[in-house]
Short mmCIF file of C-alpha atoms (C1' of nucleotides) in Angstrom, two decimals:
data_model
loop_
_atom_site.label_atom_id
_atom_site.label_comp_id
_atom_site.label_asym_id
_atom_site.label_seq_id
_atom_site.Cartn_x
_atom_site.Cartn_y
_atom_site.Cartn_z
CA UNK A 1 0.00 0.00 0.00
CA UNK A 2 1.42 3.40 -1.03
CA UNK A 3 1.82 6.04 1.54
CA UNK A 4 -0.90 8.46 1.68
CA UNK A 5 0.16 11.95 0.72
CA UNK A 6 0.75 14.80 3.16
CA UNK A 7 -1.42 18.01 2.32
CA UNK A 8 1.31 20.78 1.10
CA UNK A 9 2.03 23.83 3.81
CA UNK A 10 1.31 26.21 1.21
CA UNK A 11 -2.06 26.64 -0.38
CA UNK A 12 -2.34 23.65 -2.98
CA UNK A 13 -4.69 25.35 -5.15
CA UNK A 14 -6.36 28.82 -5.94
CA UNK A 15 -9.16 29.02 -2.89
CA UNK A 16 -11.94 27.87 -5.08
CA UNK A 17 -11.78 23.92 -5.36
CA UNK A 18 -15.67 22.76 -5.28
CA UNK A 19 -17.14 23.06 -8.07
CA UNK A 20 -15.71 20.90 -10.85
CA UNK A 21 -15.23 23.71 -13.08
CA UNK A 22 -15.46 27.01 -11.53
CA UNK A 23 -15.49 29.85 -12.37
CA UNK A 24 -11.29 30.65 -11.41
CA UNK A 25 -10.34 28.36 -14.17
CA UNK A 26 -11.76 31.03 -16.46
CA UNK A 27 -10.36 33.87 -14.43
CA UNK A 28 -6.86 32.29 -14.61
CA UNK A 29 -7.50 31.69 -18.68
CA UNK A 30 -8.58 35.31 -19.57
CA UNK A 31 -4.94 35.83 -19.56
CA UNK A 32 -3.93 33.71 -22.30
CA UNK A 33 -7.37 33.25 -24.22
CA UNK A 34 -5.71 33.38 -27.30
CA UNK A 35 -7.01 29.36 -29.04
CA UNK A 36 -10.35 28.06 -29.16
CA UNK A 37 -11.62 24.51 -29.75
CA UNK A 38 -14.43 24.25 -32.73
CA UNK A 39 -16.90 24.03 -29.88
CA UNK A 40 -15.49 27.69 -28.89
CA UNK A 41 -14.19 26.55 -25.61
CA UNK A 42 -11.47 28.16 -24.28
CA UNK A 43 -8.24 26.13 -24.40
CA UNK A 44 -5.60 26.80 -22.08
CA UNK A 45 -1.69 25.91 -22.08
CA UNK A 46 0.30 23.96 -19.52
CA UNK A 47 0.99 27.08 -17.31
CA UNK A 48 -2.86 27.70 -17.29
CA UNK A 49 -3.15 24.14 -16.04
CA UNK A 50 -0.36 24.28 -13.49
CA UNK A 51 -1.37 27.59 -12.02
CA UNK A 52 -5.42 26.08 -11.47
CA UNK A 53 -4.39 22.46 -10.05
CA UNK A 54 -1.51 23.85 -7.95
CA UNK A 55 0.79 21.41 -9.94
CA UNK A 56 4.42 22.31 -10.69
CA UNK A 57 4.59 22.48 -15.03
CA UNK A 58 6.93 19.42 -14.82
CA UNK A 59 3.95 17.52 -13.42
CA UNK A 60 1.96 17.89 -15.76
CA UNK A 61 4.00 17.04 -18.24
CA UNK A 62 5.28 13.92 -16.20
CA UNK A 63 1.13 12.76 -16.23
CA UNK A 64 1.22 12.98 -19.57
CA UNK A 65 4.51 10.93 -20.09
CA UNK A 66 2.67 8.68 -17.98
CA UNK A 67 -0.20 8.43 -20.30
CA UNK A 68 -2.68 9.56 -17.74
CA UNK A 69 -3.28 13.13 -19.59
CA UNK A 70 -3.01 14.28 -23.30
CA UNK A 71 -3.17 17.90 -24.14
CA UNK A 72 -6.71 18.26 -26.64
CA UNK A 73 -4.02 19.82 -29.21
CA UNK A 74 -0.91 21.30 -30.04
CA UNK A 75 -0.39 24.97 -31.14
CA UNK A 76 1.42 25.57 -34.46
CA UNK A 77 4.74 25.93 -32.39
CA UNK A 78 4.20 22.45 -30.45
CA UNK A 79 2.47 24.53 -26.96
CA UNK A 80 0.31 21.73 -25.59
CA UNK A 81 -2.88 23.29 -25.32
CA UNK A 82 -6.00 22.13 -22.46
CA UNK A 83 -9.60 21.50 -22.56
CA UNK A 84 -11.73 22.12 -19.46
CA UNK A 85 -11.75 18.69 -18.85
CA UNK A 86 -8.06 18.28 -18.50
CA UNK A 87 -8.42 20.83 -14.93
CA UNK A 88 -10.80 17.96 -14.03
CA UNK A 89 -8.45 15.22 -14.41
CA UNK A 90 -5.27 16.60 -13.18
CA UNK A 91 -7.41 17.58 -10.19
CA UNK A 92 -9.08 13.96 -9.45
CA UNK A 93 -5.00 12.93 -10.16
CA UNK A 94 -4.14 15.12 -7.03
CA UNK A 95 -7.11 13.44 -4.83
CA UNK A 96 -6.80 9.89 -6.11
CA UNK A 97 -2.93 10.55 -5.38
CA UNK A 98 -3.65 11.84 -2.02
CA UNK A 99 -5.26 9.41 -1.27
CA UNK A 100 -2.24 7.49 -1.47
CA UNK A 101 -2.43 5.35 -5.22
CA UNK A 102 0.27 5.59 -6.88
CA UNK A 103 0.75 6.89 -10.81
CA UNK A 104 0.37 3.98 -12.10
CA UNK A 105 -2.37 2.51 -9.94
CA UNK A 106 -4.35 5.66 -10.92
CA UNK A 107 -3.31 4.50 -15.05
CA UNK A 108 -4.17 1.18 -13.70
CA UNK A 109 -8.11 2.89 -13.07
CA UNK A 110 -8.18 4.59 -15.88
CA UNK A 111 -7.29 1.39 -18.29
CA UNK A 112 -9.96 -0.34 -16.31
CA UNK A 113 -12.47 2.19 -17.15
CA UNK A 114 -11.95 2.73 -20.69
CA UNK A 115 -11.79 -0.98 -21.48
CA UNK A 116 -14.99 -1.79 -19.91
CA UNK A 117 -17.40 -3.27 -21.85
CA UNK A 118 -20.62 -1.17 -20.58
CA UNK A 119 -20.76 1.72 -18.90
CA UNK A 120 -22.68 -0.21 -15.98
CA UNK A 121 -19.85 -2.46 -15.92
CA UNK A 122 -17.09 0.20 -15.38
CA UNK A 123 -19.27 1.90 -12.57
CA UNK A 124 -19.38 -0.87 -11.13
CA UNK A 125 -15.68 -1.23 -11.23
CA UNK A 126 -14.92 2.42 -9.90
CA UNK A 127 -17.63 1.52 -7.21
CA UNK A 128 -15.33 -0.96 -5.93
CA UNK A 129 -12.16 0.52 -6.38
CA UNK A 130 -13.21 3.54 -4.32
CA UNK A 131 -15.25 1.15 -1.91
CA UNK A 132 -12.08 0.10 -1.00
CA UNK A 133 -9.81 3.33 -0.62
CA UNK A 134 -13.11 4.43 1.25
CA UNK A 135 -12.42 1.44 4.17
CA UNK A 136 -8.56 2.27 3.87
CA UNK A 137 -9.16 5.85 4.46
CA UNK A 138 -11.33 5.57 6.94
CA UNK A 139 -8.46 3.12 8.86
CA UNK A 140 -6.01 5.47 8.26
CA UNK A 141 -8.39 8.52 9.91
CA UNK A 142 -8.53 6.56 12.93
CA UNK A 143 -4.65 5.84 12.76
CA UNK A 144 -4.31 9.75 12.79
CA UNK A 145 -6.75 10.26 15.34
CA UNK A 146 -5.35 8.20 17.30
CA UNK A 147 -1.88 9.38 16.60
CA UNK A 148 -3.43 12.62 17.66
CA UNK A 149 -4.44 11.69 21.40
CA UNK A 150 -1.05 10.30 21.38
CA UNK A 151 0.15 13.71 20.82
CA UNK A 152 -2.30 15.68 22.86
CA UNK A 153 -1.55 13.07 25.76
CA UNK A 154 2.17 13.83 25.29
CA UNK A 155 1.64 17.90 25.27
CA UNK A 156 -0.43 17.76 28.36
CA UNK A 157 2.04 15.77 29.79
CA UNK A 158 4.80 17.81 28.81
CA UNK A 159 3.44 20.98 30.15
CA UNK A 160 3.73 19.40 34.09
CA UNK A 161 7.36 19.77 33.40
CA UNK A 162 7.27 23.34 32.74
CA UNK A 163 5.67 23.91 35.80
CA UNK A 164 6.86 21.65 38.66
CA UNK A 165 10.09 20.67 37.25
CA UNK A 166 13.03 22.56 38.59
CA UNK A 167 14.86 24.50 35.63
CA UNK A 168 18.21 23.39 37.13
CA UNK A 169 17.52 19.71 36.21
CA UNK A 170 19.40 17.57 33.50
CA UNK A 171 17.34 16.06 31.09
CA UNK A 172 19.21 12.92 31.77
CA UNK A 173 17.46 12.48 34.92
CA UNK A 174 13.99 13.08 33.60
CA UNK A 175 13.92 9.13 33.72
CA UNK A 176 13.83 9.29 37.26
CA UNK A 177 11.18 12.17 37.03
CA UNK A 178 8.53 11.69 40.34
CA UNK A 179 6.66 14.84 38.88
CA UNK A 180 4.13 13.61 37.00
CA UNK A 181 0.51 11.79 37.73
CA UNK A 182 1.62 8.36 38.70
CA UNK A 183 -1.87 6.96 38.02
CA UNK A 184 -0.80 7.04 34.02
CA UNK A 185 2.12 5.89 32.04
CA UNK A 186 4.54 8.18 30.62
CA UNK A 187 3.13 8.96 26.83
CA UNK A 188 4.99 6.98 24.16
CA UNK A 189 5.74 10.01 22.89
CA UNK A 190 7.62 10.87 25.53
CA UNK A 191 9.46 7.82 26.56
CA UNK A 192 10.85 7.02 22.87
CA UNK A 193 12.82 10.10 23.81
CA UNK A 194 15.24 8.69 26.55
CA UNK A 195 16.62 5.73 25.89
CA UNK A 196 17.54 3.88 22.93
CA UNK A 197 20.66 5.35 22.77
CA UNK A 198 21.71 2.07 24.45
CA UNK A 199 22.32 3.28 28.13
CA UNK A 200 19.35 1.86 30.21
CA UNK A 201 17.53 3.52 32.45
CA UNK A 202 18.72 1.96 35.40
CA UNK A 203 22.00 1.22 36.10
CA UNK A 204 24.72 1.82 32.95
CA UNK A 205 27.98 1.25 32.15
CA UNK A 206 30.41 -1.46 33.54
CA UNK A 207 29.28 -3.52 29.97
CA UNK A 208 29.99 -1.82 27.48
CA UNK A 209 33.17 0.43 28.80
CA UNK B 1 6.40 18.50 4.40
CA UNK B 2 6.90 14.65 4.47
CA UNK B 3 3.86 12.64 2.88
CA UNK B 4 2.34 10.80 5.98
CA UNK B 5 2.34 7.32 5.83
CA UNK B 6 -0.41 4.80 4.78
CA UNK B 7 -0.58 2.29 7.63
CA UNK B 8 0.38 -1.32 6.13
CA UNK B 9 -2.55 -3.41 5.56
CA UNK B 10 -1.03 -6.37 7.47
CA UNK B 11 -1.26 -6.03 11.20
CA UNK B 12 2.02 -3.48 12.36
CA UNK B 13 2.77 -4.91 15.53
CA UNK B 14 1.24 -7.69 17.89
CA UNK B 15 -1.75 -6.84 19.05
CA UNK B 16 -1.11 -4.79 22.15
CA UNK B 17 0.35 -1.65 21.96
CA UNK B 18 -0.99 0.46 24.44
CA UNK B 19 1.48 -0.16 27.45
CA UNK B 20 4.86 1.13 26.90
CA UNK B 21 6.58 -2.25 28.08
CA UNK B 22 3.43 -4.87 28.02
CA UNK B 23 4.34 -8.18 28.67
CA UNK B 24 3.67 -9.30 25.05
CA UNK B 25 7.68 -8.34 25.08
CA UNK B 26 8.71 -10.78 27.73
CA UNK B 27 6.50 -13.74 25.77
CA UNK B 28 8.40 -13.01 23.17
CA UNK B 29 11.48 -12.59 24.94
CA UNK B 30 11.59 -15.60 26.64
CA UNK B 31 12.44 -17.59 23.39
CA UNK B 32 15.88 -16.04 24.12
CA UNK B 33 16.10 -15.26 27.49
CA UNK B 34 19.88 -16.45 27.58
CA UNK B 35 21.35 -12.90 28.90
CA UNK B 36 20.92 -10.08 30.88
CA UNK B 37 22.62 -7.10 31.97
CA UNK B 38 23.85 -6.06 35.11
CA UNK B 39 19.95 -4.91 36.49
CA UNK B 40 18.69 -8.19 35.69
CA UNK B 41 16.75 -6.82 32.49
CA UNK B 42 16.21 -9.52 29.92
CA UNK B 43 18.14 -7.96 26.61
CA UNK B 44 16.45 -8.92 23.59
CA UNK B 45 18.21 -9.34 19.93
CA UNK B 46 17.56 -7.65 16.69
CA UNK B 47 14.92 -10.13 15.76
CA UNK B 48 13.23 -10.23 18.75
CA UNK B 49 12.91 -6.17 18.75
CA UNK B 50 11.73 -7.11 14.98
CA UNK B 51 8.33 -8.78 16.31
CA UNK B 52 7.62 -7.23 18.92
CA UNK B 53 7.95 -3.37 17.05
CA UNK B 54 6.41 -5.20 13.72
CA UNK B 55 9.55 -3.76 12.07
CA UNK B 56 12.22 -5.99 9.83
CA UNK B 57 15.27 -7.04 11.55
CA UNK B 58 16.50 -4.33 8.29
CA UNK B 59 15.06 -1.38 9.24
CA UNK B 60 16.17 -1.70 12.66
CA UNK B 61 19.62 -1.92 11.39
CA UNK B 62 19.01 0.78 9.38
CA UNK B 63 17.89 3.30 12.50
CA UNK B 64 21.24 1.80 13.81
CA UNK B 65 23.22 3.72 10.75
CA UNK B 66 21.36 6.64 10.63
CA UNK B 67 21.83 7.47 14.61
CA UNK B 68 18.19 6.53 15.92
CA UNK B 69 19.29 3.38 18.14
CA UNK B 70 22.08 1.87 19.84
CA UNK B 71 22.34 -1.50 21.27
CA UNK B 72 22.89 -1.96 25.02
CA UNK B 73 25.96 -4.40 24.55
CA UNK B 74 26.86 -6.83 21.82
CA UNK B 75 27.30 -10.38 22.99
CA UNK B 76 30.36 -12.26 22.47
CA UNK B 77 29.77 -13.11 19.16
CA UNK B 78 29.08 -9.46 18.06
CA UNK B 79 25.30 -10.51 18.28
CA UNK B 80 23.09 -6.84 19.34
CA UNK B 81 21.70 -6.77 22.68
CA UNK B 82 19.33 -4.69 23.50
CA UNK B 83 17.03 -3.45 26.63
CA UNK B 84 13.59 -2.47 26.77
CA UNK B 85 13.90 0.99 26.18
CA UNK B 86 14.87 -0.18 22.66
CA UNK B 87 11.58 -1.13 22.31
CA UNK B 88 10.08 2.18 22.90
CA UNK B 89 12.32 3.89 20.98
CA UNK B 90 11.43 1.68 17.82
CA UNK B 91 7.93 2.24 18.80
CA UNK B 92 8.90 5.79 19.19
CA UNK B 93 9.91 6.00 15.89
CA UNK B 94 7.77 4.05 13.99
CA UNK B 95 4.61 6.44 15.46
CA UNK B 96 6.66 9.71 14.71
CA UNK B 97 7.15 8.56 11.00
CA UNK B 98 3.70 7.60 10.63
CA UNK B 99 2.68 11.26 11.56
CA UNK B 100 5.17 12.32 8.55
CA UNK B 101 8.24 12.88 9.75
CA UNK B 102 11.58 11.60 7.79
CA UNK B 103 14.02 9.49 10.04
CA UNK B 104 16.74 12.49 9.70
CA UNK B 105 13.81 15.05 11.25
CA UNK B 106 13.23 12.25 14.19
CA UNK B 107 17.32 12.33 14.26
CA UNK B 108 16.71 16.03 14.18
CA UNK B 109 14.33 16.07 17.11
CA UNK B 110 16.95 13.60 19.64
CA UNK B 111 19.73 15.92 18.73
CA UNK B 112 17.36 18.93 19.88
CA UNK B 113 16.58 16.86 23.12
CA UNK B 114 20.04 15.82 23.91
CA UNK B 115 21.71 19.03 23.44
CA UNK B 116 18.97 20.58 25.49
CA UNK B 117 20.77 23.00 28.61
CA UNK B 118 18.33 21.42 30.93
CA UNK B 119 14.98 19.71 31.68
CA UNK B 120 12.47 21.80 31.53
CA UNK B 121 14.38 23.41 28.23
CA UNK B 122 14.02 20.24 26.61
CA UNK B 123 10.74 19.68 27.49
CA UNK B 124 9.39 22.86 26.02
CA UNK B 125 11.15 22.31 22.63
CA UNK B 126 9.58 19.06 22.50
CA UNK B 127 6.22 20.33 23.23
CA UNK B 128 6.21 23.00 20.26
CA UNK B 129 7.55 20.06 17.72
CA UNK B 130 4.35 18.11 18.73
CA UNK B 131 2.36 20.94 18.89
CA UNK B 132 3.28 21.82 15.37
CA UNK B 133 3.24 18.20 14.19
CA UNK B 134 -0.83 18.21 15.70
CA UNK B 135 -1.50 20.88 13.85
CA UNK B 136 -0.37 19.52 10.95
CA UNK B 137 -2.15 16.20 11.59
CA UNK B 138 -5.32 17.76 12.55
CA UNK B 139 -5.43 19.22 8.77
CA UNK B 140 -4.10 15.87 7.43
CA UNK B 141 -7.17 14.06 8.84
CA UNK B 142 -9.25 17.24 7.72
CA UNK B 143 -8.21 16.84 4.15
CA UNK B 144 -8.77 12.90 4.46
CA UNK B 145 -12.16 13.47 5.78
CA UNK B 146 -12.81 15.59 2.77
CA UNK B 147 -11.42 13.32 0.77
CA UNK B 148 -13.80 10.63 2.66
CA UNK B 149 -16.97 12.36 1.57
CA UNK B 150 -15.81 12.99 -1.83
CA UNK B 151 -15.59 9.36 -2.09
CA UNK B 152 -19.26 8.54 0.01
CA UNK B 153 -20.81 10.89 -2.25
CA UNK B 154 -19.13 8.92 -5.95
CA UNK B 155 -20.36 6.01 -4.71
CA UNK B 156 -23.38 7.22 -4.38
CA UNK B 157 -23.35 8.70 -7.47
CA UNK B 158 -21.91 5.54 -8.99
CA UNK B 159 -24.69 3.22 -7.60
CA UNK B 160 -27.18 4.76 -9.38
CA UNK B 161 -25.09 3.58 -12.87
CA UNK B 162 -25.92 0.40 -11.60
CA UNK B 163 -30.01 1.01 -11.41
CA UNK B 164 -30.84 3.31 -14.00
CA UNK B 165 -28.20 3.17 -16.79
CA UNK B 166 -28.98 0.53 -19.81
CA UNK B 167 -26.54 -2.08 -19.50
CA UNK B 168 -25.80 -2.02 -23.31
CA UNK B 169 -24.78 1.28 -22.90
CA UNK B 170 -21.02 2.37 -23.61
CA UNK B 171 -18.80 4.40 -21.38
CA UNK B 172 -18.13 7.13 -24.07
CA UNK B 173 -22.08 7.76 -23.79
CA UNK B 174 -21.69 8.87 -20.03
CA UNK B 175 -20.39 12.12 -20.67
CA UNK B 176 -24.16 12.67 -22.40
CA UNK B 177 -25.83 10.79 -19.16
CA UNK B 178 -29.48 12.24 -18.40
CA UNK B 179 -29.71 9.92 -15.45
CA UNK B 180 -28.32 11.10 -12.66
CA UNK B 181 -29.72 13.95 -9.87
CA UNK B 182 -29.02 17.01 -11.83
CA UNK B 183 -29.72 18.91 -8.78
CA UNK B 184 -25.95 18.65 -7.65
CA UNK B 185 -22.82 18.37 -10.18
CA UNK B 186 -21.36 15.42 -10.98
CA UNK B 187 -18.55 14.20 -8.25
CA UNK B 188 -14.73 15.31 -9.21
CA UNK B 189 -14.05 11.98 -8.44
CA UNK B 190 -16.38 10.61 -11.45
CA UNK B 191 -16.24 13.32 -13.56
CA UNK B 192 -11.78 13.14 -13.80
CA UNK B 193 -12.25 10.05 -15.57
CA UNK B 194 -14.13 10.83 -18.45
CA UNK B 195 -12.04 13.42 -20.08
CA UNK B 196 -8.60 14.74 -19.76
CA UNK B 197 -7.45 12.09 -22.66
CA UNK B 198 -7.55 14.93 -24.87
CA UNK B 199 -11.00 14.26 -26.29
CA UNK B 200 -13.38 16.91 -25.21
CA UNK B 201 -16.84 16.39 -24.60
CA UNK B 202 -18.49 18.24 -26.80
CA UNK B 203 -17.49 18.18 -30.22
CA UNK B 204 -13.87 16.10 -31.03
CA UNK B 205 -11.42 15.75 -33.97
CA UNK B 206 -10.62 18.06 -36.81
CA UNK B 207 -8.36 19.53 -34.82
CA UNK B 208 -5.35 16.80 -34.77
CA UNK B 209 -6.40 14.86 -37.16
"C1'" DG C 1 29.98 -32.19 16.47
"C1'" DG C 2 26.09 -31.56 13.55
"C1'" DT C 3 22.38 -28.74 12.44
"C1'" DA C 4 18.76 -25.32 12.32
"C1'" DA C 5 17.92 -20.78 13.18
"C1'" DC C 6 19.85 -16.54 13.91
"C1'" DC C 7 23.01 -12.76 13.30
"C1'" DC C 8 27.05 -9.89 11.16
"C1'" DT C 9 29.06 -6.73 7.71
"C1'" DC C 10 29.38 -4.85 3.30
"C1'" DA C 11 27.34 -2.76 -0.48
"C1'" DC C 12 24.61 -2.28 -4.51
"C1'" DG C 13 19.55 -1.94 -5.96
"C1'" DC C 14 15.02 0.05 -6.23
"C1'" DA C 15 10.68 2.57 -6.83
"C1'" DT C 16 8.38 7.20 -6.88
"C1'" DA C 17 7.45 11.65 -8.60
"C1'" DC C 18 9.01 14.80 -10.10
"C1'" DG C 19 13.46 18.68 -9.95
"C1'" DT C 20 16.61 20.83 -12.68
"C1'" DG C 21 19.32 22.38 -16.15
"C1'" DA C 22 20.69 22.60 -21.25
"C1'" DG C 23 19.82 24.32 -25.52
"C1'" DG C 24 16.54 26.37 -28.21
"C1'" DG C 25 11.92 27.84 -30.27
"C1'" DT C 26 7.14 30.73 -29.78
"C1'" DC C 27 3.86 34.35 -28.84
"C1'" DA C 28 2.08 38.84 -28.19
"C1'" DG C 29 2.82 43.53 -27.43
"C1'" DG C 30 5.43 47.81 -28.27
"C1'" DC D 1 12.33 43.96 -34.99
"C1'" DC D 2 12.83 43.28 -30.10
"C1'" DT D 3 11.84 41.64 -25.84
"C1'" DG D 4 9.88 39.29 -21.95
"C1'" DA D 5 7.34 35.59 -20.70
"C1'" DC D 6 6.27 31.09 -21.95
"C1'" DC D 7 6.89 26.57 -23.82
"C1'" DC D 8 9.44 22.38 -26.02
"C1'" DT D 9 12.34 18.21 -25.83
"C1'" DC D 10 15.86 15.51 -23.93
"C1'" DA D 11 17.89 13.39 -20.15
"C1'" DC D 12 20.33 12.93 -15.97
"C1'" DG D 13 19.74 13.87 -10.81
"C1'" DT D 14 17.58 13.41 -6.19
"C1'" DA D 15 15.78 11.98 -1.72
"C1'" DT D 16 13.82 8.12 1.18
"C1'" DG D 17 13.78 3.84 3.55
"C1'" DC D 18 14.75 0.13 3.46
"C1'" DG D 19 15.21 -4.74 0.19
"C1'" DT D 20 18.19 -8.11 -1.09
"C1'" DG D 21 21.84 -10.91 -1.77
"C1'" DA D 22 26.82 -12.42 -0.81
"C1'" DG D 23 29.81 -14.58 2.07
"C1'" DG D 24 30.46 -16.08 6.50
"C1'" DG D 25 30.25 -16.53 11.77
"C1'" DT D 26 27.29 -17.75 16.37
"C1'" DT D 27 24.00 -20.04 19.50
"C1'" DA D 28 21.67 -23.50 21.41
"C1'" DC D 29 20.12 -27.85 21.34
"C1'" DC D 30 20.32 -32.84 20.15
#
DNA sequence: GGTAACCCTCACGCATACGTGAGGGTCAGG
DNA sequence: CCTGACCCTCACGTATGCGTGAGGGTTACC
């Protein structure tokens, strides 16, 4: 199972990410509305497409060395240029990715899909594809949330020694700390922190010289 | 930011890991209870620290070489012996990577503690890197849950395919599909797969012909 | 002392998802 | 025509976290 992706710090996309086809992506475009499809849609060009997904340039170009994006067509001089529907898919790349398939498991999808006999019959493929990142999602929620007690455990805990713990101490004798609730372990957290380096808590040295 | 990682689909660790030192350690142990150091402690080898952490006998190695774990004492025959505060500190480090950070930002973070002037210094550090690191998992399982109803609401959408649609049907017709709730827009999750192959919806070739 | 089950130390391999130039056109406005 | 802002096509580079032998001891038990 891949890893699921970490949201970026900085915004990943232009506020707006709702509606499938809002209203930014034609905000963004009016600045390079230069090529229209025969259906007089606006097309846009890779930077268009970058600056509306919040994907670098190189990305896009590395789904579509992939295979999992084509440009609708070229401009005399080569420039890839983007239906509306291409924001669409680099944007369900970014979730499905995410959501922690890989590249090629998303290809994987997508060949699935197109060579589906019916359209019933790929629904009810995606169904259970996405059944199943649904349970693995929802697992790795509750691995989070619980990794998040874990943490808010470990602050609360932390915060005793800022308060009883006298500033003159060594942090080498937090192990035999008497500060805390006794009722409770010491957090995980916390206790991954001494120790491990080999000495043990107890009595040291004299083995290993 | 580190991605945050998926949790493997085959169980991590033995079934109890709530306790800091449970005595699921010691069953395992006593397979190779043959030494002990000078407190009486039961050392345990690589493998055993392997099962009872649900990491390979590799990776522990491998926090060995980048600075995240020293044995206790090697036995005679070079064999690494460790104590039980090895197995926090695996456990320590297996639940800090699973919140997203990379073994050299754990290395990072025991640097930061040891070099600490005292105690209470320490402690405080440590707070603000979990206090940052909750943050930053509080919006990882916020994007997740997004991500969770996003995929709720494609099923949904997806089960209908299964009622309504005529099974003869192909997939290329669903961009044209009259069956679904037009109330609310089609799912991103549904509507990235048709599309972004460089055929638009509407009207197609003549362009690259 | 034979054997199974471990463990040790190199040290190269790998998969992912782009990053990052290099070298060189293209487009639109002035 | 010039210029700035884009875009194109290679194609090698990178960071992570171990995996995977190779070649060879060590333990403990029978």
């Amino acid at each position: 199972m891949r890893p699921i992706r970490h949201l970026p710090v900085a915004p990943p996309a232009p506020a707006s990410c709702t509606s499938a086809v809002d209203d930014s992506v034609l905000a963004f475009a009016d600045e390079a509305i230069d090529v229209r499809d025969d259906a007089g849609e606006a097309l846009l060009q890779v930077g268009d497409i970058a600056k509306v997904s919040g994907k670098t340039v190189r990305a896009i170009h590395h789904y579509e060395e992939v295979g999992l994006l084509q440009p609708h067509a070229r401009s005399k001089g080569r420039y890839r240029l983007y239906d509306q529907a291409a924001v669409n898919r680099v944007r369900w790349i970014g979730k499905l990715h995410d959501l922690g398939l890989s590249l090629s498991q998303i290809q994987e999808i997508v060949r699935t899909w197109e060579a589906a006999p019916s359209a019933p019959d790929a629904m009810s493929r995606m169904r259970a594809v996405y059944q199943q990142k649904l349970e693995e999602t929802r697992a790795q929620i509750a691995h989070l949330a619980s990794l998040e007690r874990e943490l808010e455990a470990s602050i609360g805990y932390l915060d005793d020694c800022d308060t009883v713990c006298d500033p003159a101490e060594l942090v080498r004798a937090c192990t035999n700390c008497n500060h805390h609730d006794k009722s409770r372990p010491e957090p995980e957290l916390v206790s991954g922190l001494h120790g491990g380096n080999g000495r043990a808590a107890a009595v040291r040295a004299r083995v290993t010289p």
